[in-house]
């Protein structure tokens, strides 16, 4: 069987087109990602996810989603309840640390109940960014708060809740988007903080979670490490900061390659992301012309990248026996006390 290519791709709508089916069969992406545009009702989502996996020979491919709660929640009512933001969990933590950690765990465990119904097995959560005053609202209330210890505690609890439900987390946005004064969807954030400032404020949550299986790099320039490239396209940031100083050893993917913080064609961006040391390319928009450029640049998974991908695949399917209704009631009680 052909080895999977080092890329994660989206699709254009709620049903795969014949062109998409043929493209995925030809190019064998390692994984897929779904968005709100792909989610109409429960049966349709399950059919779409099954159809995506069918294009790669029925392999239990990673299917990702951004299901954080708050304003970033791709599957919504009635398929999934509306969940609070990370900041709301942080508010509870400040009142009662144990209750906050428990709420973070339960909310993720409930996400896992919701997502696994449809065959989705990866959630791009937790958000480990630690905002500073004046930062862009692109993170905002998605963050648990401005204290690195709190963010680390809640991120660790959230990841554990997903894993308990058989859904794997992706920590983001390594090495930290909290100082970004611009929205990287639209323009390039440049962070001029010193290495000492980054180590004191931005990096502790990522260091705590350095053993996570997957992480997503930020489209942010950190001038203390590389003034000329974003973290996602910087070999220096990936090797020196993410791999060595933070100690992250898992599978590394870029934030969406279509975002306007990056310059150049999609092919040029893809080339730079792989050259920097990311293991897989992430392209979210489902635009066929762009996916073709990504596929042309994506290598087959090999070497350490293949080992990391296999470690992810080996972790699927381990689920605890928690009672969903009991957890929903406990979560409601915890948030009512916030």
Short mmCIF file of C-alpha atoms in Angstrom, two decimals:
data_model
loop_
_atom_site.label_atom_id
_atom_site.label_comp_id
_atom_site.label_asym_id
_atom_site.label_seq_id
_atom_site.Cartn_x
_atom_site.Cartn_y
_atom_site.Cartn_z
CA UNK A 1 0.00 0.00 0.00
CA UNK A 2 1.24 3.51 -0.81
CA UNK A 3 2.69 5.34 2.18
CA UNK A 4 0.57 8.29 3.35
CA UNK A 5 1.73 11.76 2.37
CA UNK A 6 2.75 14.22 5.07
CA UNK A 7 -0.37 16.39 4.87
CA UNK A 8 -3.75 16.99 6.51
CA UNK A 9 -6.42 18.36 4.18
CA UNK A 10 -9.93 19.78 4.37
CA UNK A 11 -12.83 19.46 1.97
CA UNK A 12 -15.17 22.03 0.49
CA UNK A 13 -18.60 21.10 1.84
CA UNK A 14 -20.81 18.59 3.67
CA UNK A 15 -20.49 15.94 0.95
CA UNK A 16 -17.33 14.90 -0.87
CA UNK A 17 -17.25 15.82 -4.54
CA UNK A 18 -16.11 13.27 -7.11
CA UNK A 19 -13.01 15.41 -7.71
CA UNK A 20 -12.17 15.36 -4.00
CA UNK A 21 -12.64 11.59 -3.79
CA UNK A 22 -10.33 11.06 -6.75
CA UNK A 23 -7.77 13.55 -5.42
CA UNK A 24 -7.60 11.99 -1.94
CA UNK A 25 -7.35 8.50 -3.44
CA UNK A 26 -4.51 9.61 -5.69
CA UNK A 27 -2.55 11.54 -3.04
CA UNK A 28 -3.30 9.64 0.20
CA UNK A 29 -3.18 12.38 2.85
CA UNK A 30 -2.21 11.20 6.33
CA UNK A 31 -5.24 12.94 7.82
CA UNK A 32 -8.18 15.28 7.31
CA UNK A 33 -9.75 18.27 9.07
CA UNK A 34 -13.41 19.31 9.18
CA UNK A 35 -14.97 22.72 9.79
CA UNK A 36 -18.41 24.21 10.33
CA UNK A 37 -19.00 24.28 6.56
CA UNK A 38 -18.73 20.48 6.61
CA UNK A 39 -21.23 19.90 9.45
CA UNK A 40 -24.98 19.95 8.79
CA UNK A 41 -26.40 17.14 10.94
CA UNK A 42 -25.18 14.11 12.82
CA UNK A 43 -25.76 11.45 10.19
CA UNK A 44 -24.19 13.64 7.50
CA UNK A 45 -21.06 14.28 9.61
CA UNK A 46 -20.63 10.56 10.28
CA UNK A 47 -21.07 9.79 6.58
CA UNK A 48 -18.55 12.47 5.59
CA UNK A 49 -15.93 11.21 8.06
CA UNK A 50 -16.45 7.62 6.90
CA UNK A 51 -16.19 8.79 3.29
CA UNK A 52 -12.91 10.59 3.98
CA UNK A 53 -11.43 7.44 5.48
CA UNK A 54 -12.72 5.38 2.58
CA UNK A 55 -10.58 7.42 0.20
CA UNK A 56 -7.45 6.26 2.05
CA UNK A 57 -8.39 2.60 2.00
CA UNK A 58 -10.42 2.54 5.20
CA UNK A 59 -7.35 3.34 7.31
CA UNK A 60 -8.21 4.85 10.71
CA UNK A 61 -6.85 8.19 9.54
CA UNK A 62 -6.74 11.12 11.95
CA UNK A 63 -9.75 13.37 11.42
CA UNK A 64 -9.21 16.72 13.14
CA UNK A 65 -11.54 19.47 14.27
CA UNK A 66 -11.28 22.71 16.27
CA UNK A 67 -13.78 22.00 19.05
CA UNK A 68 -12.61 24.26 21.85
CA UNK A 69 -15.84 25.72 23.20
CA UNK A 70 -16.71 29.40 23.19
CA UNK A 71 -16.40 31.08 19.79
CA UNK A 72 -14.28 28.28 18.29
CA UNK A 73 -16.63 25.31 18.15
CA UNK A 74 -17.21 23.82 14.71
CA UNK A 75 -20.00 21.39 15.67
CA UNK A 76 -22.81 23.21 17.42
CA UNK A 77 -26.38 22.66 18.57
CA UNK A 78 -28.23 20.43 18.06
CA UNK A 79 -25.34 18.05 17.21
CA UNK A 80 -23.32 19.24 20.19
CA UNK A 81 -24.15 21.47 23.18
CA UNK A 82 -22.70 24.98 23.29
CA UNK A 83 -19.69 24.91 25.60
CA UNK A 84 -18.06 27.78 27.52
CA UNK A 85 -14.79 29.38 26.49
CA UNK A 86 -11.39 28.57 27.91
CA UNK A 87 -11.51 31.89 29.79
CA UNK A 88 -14.69 30.79 31.59
CA UNK A 89 -12.89 27.66 32.78
CA UNK A 90 -10.04 29.91 33.87
CA UNK A 91 -12.45 32.08 35.89
CA UNK A 92 -13.57 29.00 37.82
CA UNK A 93 -9.95 27.94 38.36
CA UNK A 94 -9.14 31.31 39.95
CA UNK A 95 -11.93 30.74 42.47
CA UNK A 96 -11.16 27.09 43.10
CA UNK A 97 -8.17 25.42 41.46
CA UNK A 98 -9.46 21.87 41.82
CA UNK A 99 -12.89 22.73 40.45
CA UNK A 100 -11.30 24.50 37.50
CA UNK A 101 -9.12 21.53 36.66
CA UNK A 102 -12.06 19.18 37.02
CA UNK A 103 -14.19 21.37 34.73
CA UNK A 104 -11.43 21.45 32.09
CA UNK A 105 -11.17 17.65 32.21
CA UNK A 106 -14.93 17.10 32.03
CA UNK A 107 -15.48 19.56 29.19
CA UNK A 108 -12.87 17.76 27.11
CA UNK A 109 -14.30 14.37 28.06
CA UNK A 110 -17.69 15.65 26.84
CA UNK A 111 -16.09 16.86 23.62
CA UNK A 112 -14.81 13.32 23.18
CA UNK A 113 -18.32 11.90 23.61
CA UNK A 114 -19.62 14.37 21.02
CA UNK A 115 -16.84 13.88 18.46
CA UNK A 116 -16.44 10.12 18.68
CA UNK A 117 -20.12 9.71 17.71
CA UNK A 118 -19.18 11.00 14.28
CA UNK A 119 -15.82 9.24 13.98
CA UNK A 120 -13.73 12.36 14.69
CA UNK A 121 -10.67 11.30 16.65
CA UNK A 122 -8.49 14.44 17.04
CA UNK A 123 -9.40 17.76 18.68
CA UNK A 124 -7.12 20.79 18.19
CA UNK A 125 -7.15 21.57 21.90
CA UNK A 126 -5.80 22.69 24.37
CA UNK A 127 -4.93 26.30 23.61
CA UNK A 128 -1.73 26.88 25.59
CA UNK A 129 -1.18 30.49 24.54
CA UNK A 130 -0.69 32.95 27.41
CA UNK A 131 -1.93 36.40 26.34
CA UNK A 132 -0.34 39.69 27.37
CA UNK A 133 -2.06 43.05 27.65
CA UNK A 134 -2.79 44.58 24.26
CA UNK A 135 -2.51 41.32 22.33
CA UNK A 136 -4.75 40.59 19.36
CA UNK A 137 -8.16 39.15 20.19
CA UNK A 138 -7.48 36.21 17.85
CA UNK A 139 -6.65 34.31 21.04
CA UNK A 140 -8.54 36.41 23.61
CA UNK A 141 -11.02 34.34 25.59
CA UNK A 142 -9.88 31.16 23.88
CA UNK A 143 -6.99 31.26 26.37
CA UNK A 144 -7.49 29.99 29.91
CA UNK A 145 -5.89 33.13 31.31
CA UNK A 146 -2.72 35.17 31.65
CA UNK A 147 -0.96 33.06 34.30
CA UNK A 148 1.38 30.43 32.80
CA UNK A 149 0.85 28.00 35.71
CA UNK A 150 -2.93 28.16 35.33
CA UNK A 151 -2.73 27.67 31.57
CA UNK A 152 -0.45 24.67 32.07
CA UNK A 153 -2.73 23.12 34.71
CA UNK A 154 -5.89 23.55 32.65
CA UNK A 155 -4.25 22.53 29.39
CA UNK A 156 -2.98 19.35 30.98
CA UNK A 157 -6.45 18.57 32.38
CA UNK A 158 -8.15 19.29 29.04
CA UNK A 159 -5.76 17.03 27.15
CA UNK A 160 -6.29 14.23 29.67
CA UNK A 161 -10.06 14.49 29.28
CA UNK A 162 -9.84 14.07 25.52
CA UNK A 163 -7.47 11.12 25.81
CA UNK A 164 -9.78 9.43 28.33
CA UNK A 165 -12.50 9.55 25.69
CA UNK A 166 -10.36 8.16 22.89
CA UNK A 167 -9.81 11.53 21.18
CA UNK A 168 -6.26 12.83 20.85
CA UNK A 169 -5.27 16.45 21.56
CA UNK A 170 -3.20 18.86 19.48
CA UNK A 171 -1.54 21.51 21.67
CA UNK A 172 -1.46 24.94 20.08
CA UNK A 173 0.06 27.30 19.08
CA UNK A 174 3.64 26.34 19.93
CA UNK A 175 5.79 28.23 21.02
CA UNK A 176 2.98 30.67 21.90
CA UNK A 177 0.64 33.13 20.18
CA UNK A 178 -0.20 35.07 23.34
CA UNK A 179 2.06 38.02 22.56
CA UNK A 180 0.84 38.41 18.99
CA UNK A 181 -0.40 41.96 18.41
CA UNK A 182 -1.91 40.97 15.06
CA UNK A 183 -4.28 38.24 13.89
CA UNK A 184 -2.15 35.77 11.93
CA UNK A 185 -5.19 34.88 9.81
CA UNK A 186 -4.81 38.32 8.23
CA UNK A 187 -1.31 39.70 8.90
CA UNK A 188 2.05 38.78 10.40
CA UNK A 189 2.49 39.08 14.18
CA UNK A 190 6.05 39.96 15.25
CA UNK A 191 7.07 39.28 18.86
CA UNK A 192 10.16 41.15 20.07
CA UNK A 193 10.24 39.72 23.61
CA UNK A 194 13.59 38.47 24.88
CA UNK A 195 14.38 34.81 25.32
CA UNK A 196 14.17 35.33 29.08
CA UNK A 197 10.68 36.83 28.79
CA UNK A 198 9.50 33.99 26.58
CA UNK A 199 10.87 31.35 28.97
CA UNK A 200 9.21 33.02 31.95
CA UNK A 201 5.78 33.69 30.45
CA UNK A 202 5.06 31.97 27.12
CA UNK A 203 6.84 28.63 27.21
CA UNK A 204 5.96 27.02 30.58
CA UNK A 205 2.64 25.45 29.39
CA UNK A 206 4.36 23.96 26.33
CA UNK A 207 7.24 22.66 28.46
CA UNK A 208 4.72 21.02 30.80
CA UNK A 209 3.07 19.34 27.81
CA UNK A 210 6.25 18.52 25.89
CA UNK A 211 5.28 14.83 25.88
CA UNK A 212 2.05 15.45 23.92
CA UNK A 213 1.69 13.43 20.74
CA UNK A 214 0.87 16.42 18.50
CA UNK A 215 1.37 20.18 18.42
CA UNK A 216 0.58 23.02 16.00
CA UNK A 217 3.16 25.71 15.24
CA UNK A 218 2.33 29.43 15.26
CA UNK A 219 2.59 31.80 12.30
CA UNK A 220 4.43 34.30 14.50
CA UNK A 221 7.93 35.78 14.19
CA UNK A 222 9.99 35.62 17.40
CA UNK A 223 12.85 38.03 16.79
CA UNK A 224 14.92 36.63 19.69
CA UNK A 225 15.25 33.39 17.70
CA UNK A 226 14.67 34.21 14.04
CA UNK A 227 13.74 37.74 12.91
CA UNK A 228 13.16 36.64 9.31
CA UNK A 229 10.77 33.67 9.53
CA UNK A 230 7.62 32.65 11.36
CA UNK A 231 7.94 29.77 13.83
CA UNK A 232 6.17 27.52 11.35
CA UNK A 233 8.75 28.24 8.63
CA UNK A 234 11.87 28.61 10.80
CA UNK A 235 14.30 25.71 11.10
CA UNK A 236 15.99 27.59 13.94
CA UNK A 237 12.75 27.94 15.95
CA UNK A 238 11.70 24.34 15.30
CA UNK A 239 15.06 22.79 16.15
CA UNK A 240 16.47 25.14 18.78
CA UNK A 241 13.35 26.29 20.58
CA UNK A 242 10.58 23.73 20.04
CA UNK A 243 12.60 20.52 19.87
CA UNK A 244 15.50 21.40 22.19
CA UNK A 245 14.53 24.12 24.68
CA UNK A 246 10.87 23.14 25.06
CA UNK A 247 11.70 19.47 24.50
CA UNK A 248 8.66 18.66 22.37
CA UNK A 249 9.18 15.31 20.68
CA UNK A 250 5.78 14.66 19.10
CA UNK A 251 4.34 15.20 15.65
CA UNK A 252 4.51 18.82 14.55
CA UNK A 253 2.06 20.44 12.12
CA UNK A 254 1.78 24.05 10.97
CA UNK A 255 -1.22 26.25 11.61
CA UNK A 256 -3.31 26.52 8.43
CA UNK A 257 -0.97 27.16 5.51
CA UNK A 258 -3.58 29.43 3.86
CA UNK A 259 -3.32 32.09 6.58
CA UNK A 260 -2.10 35.50 5.42
CA UNK A 261 0.72 35.76 7.96
CA UNK A 262 2.62 33.60 5.47
CA UNK A 263 3.86 35.01 2.17
CA UNK A 264 4.38 33.41 -1.22
CA UNK A 265 2.40 30.83 -3.14
CA UNK A 266 0.87 27.87 -1.36
CA UNK A 267 3.62 25.71 -2.87
CA UNK A 268 6.33 28.04 -1.54
CA UNK A 269 4.75 28.06 1.90
CA UNK A 270 4.48 24.27 1.92
CA UNK A 271 8.12 23.92 0.92
CA UNK A 272 9.18 26.28 3.72
CA UNK A 273 7.07 24.51 6.36
CA UNK A 274 8.56 21.10 5.56
CA UNK A 275 12.10 22.52 5.29
CA UNK A 276 11.70 24.04 8.76
CA UNK A 277 11.13 20.60 10.27
CA UNK A 278 7.36 20.27 10.58
CA UNK A 279 6.27 16.67 10.16
CA UNK A 280 3.02 17.26 8.27
CA UNK A 281 1.43 20.10 6.30
CA UNK A 282 -1.99 21.38 7.37
CA UNK A 283 -4.25 22.94 4.72
CA UNK A 284 -7.78 23.72 5.86
CA UNK A 285 -9.85 25.47 3.17
CA UNK A 286 -10.64 22.56 0.85
CA UNK A 287 -9.71 24.63 -2.24
CA UNK A 288 -8.65 22.12 -4.86
CA UNK A 289 -6.10 24.33 -6.63
CA UNK A 290 -4.32 24.99 -3.33
CA UNK A 291 -4.50 21.34 -2.21
CA UNK A 292 -2.83 20.34 -5.46
CA UNK A 293 0.11 22.62 -4.61
CA UNK A 294 0.34 21.17 -1.11
CA UNK A 295 0.25 17.62 -2.47
CA UNK A 296 3.03 18.41 -4.93
CA UNK A 297 5.30 19.51 -2.06
CA UNK A 298 4.29 17.01 0.63
CA UNK A 299 6.73 14.10 0.94
CA UNK A 300 5.65 10.62 1.89
CA UNK A 301 5.92 10.16 5.63
CA UNK A 302 9.36 8.79 6.43
CA UNK A 303 11.99 8.65 9.15
CA UNK A 304 11.20 10.36 12.46
CA UNK A 305 8.05 11.92 11.01
CA UNK A 306 6.72 8.46 10.20
CA UNK A 307 7.62 7.24 13.70
CA UNK A 308 5.73 10.14 15.25
CA UNK A 309 2.72 9.52 12.99
CA UNK A 310 2.69 5.85 13.97
CA UNK A 311 2.80 6.81 17.66
CA UNK A 312 -0.33 8.89 17.09
CA UNK A 313 -2.10 6.06 15.28
CA UNK A 314 -1.17 3.58 18.02
CA UNK A 315 -2.85 5.79 20.65
CA UNK A 316 -6.32 5.72 19.06
CA UNK A 317 -9.09 3.57 20.50
CA UNK A 318 -8.40 3.71 24.24
CA UNK A 319 -11.61 4.80 25.95
CA UNK A 320 -12.62 4.89 29.63
CA UNK A 321 -16.07 3.91 30.92
CA UNK A 322 -17.35 7.26 32.17
CA UNK A 323 -21.11 7.92 32.30
CA UNK A 324 -21.94 10.73 29.91
CA UNK A 325 -25.10 12.00 31.60
CA UNK A 326 -23.47 12.04 35.03
CA UNK A 327 -20.57 14.08 33.64
CA UNK A 328 -22.92 16.55 31.92
CA UNK A 329 -24.74 17.11 35.20
CA UNK A 330 -21.49 17.53 37.13
CA UNK A 331 -20.17 19.98 34.55
CA UNK A 332 -23.34 22.06 34.70
CA UNK A 333 -23.02 22.23 38.46
CA UNK A 334 -19.38 23.29 38.31
CA UNK A 335 -20.02 26.07 35.80
CA UNK A 336 -23.06 27.28 37.76
CA UNK A 337 -20.73 27.81 40.72
CA UNK A 338 -18.25 29.88 38.66
#
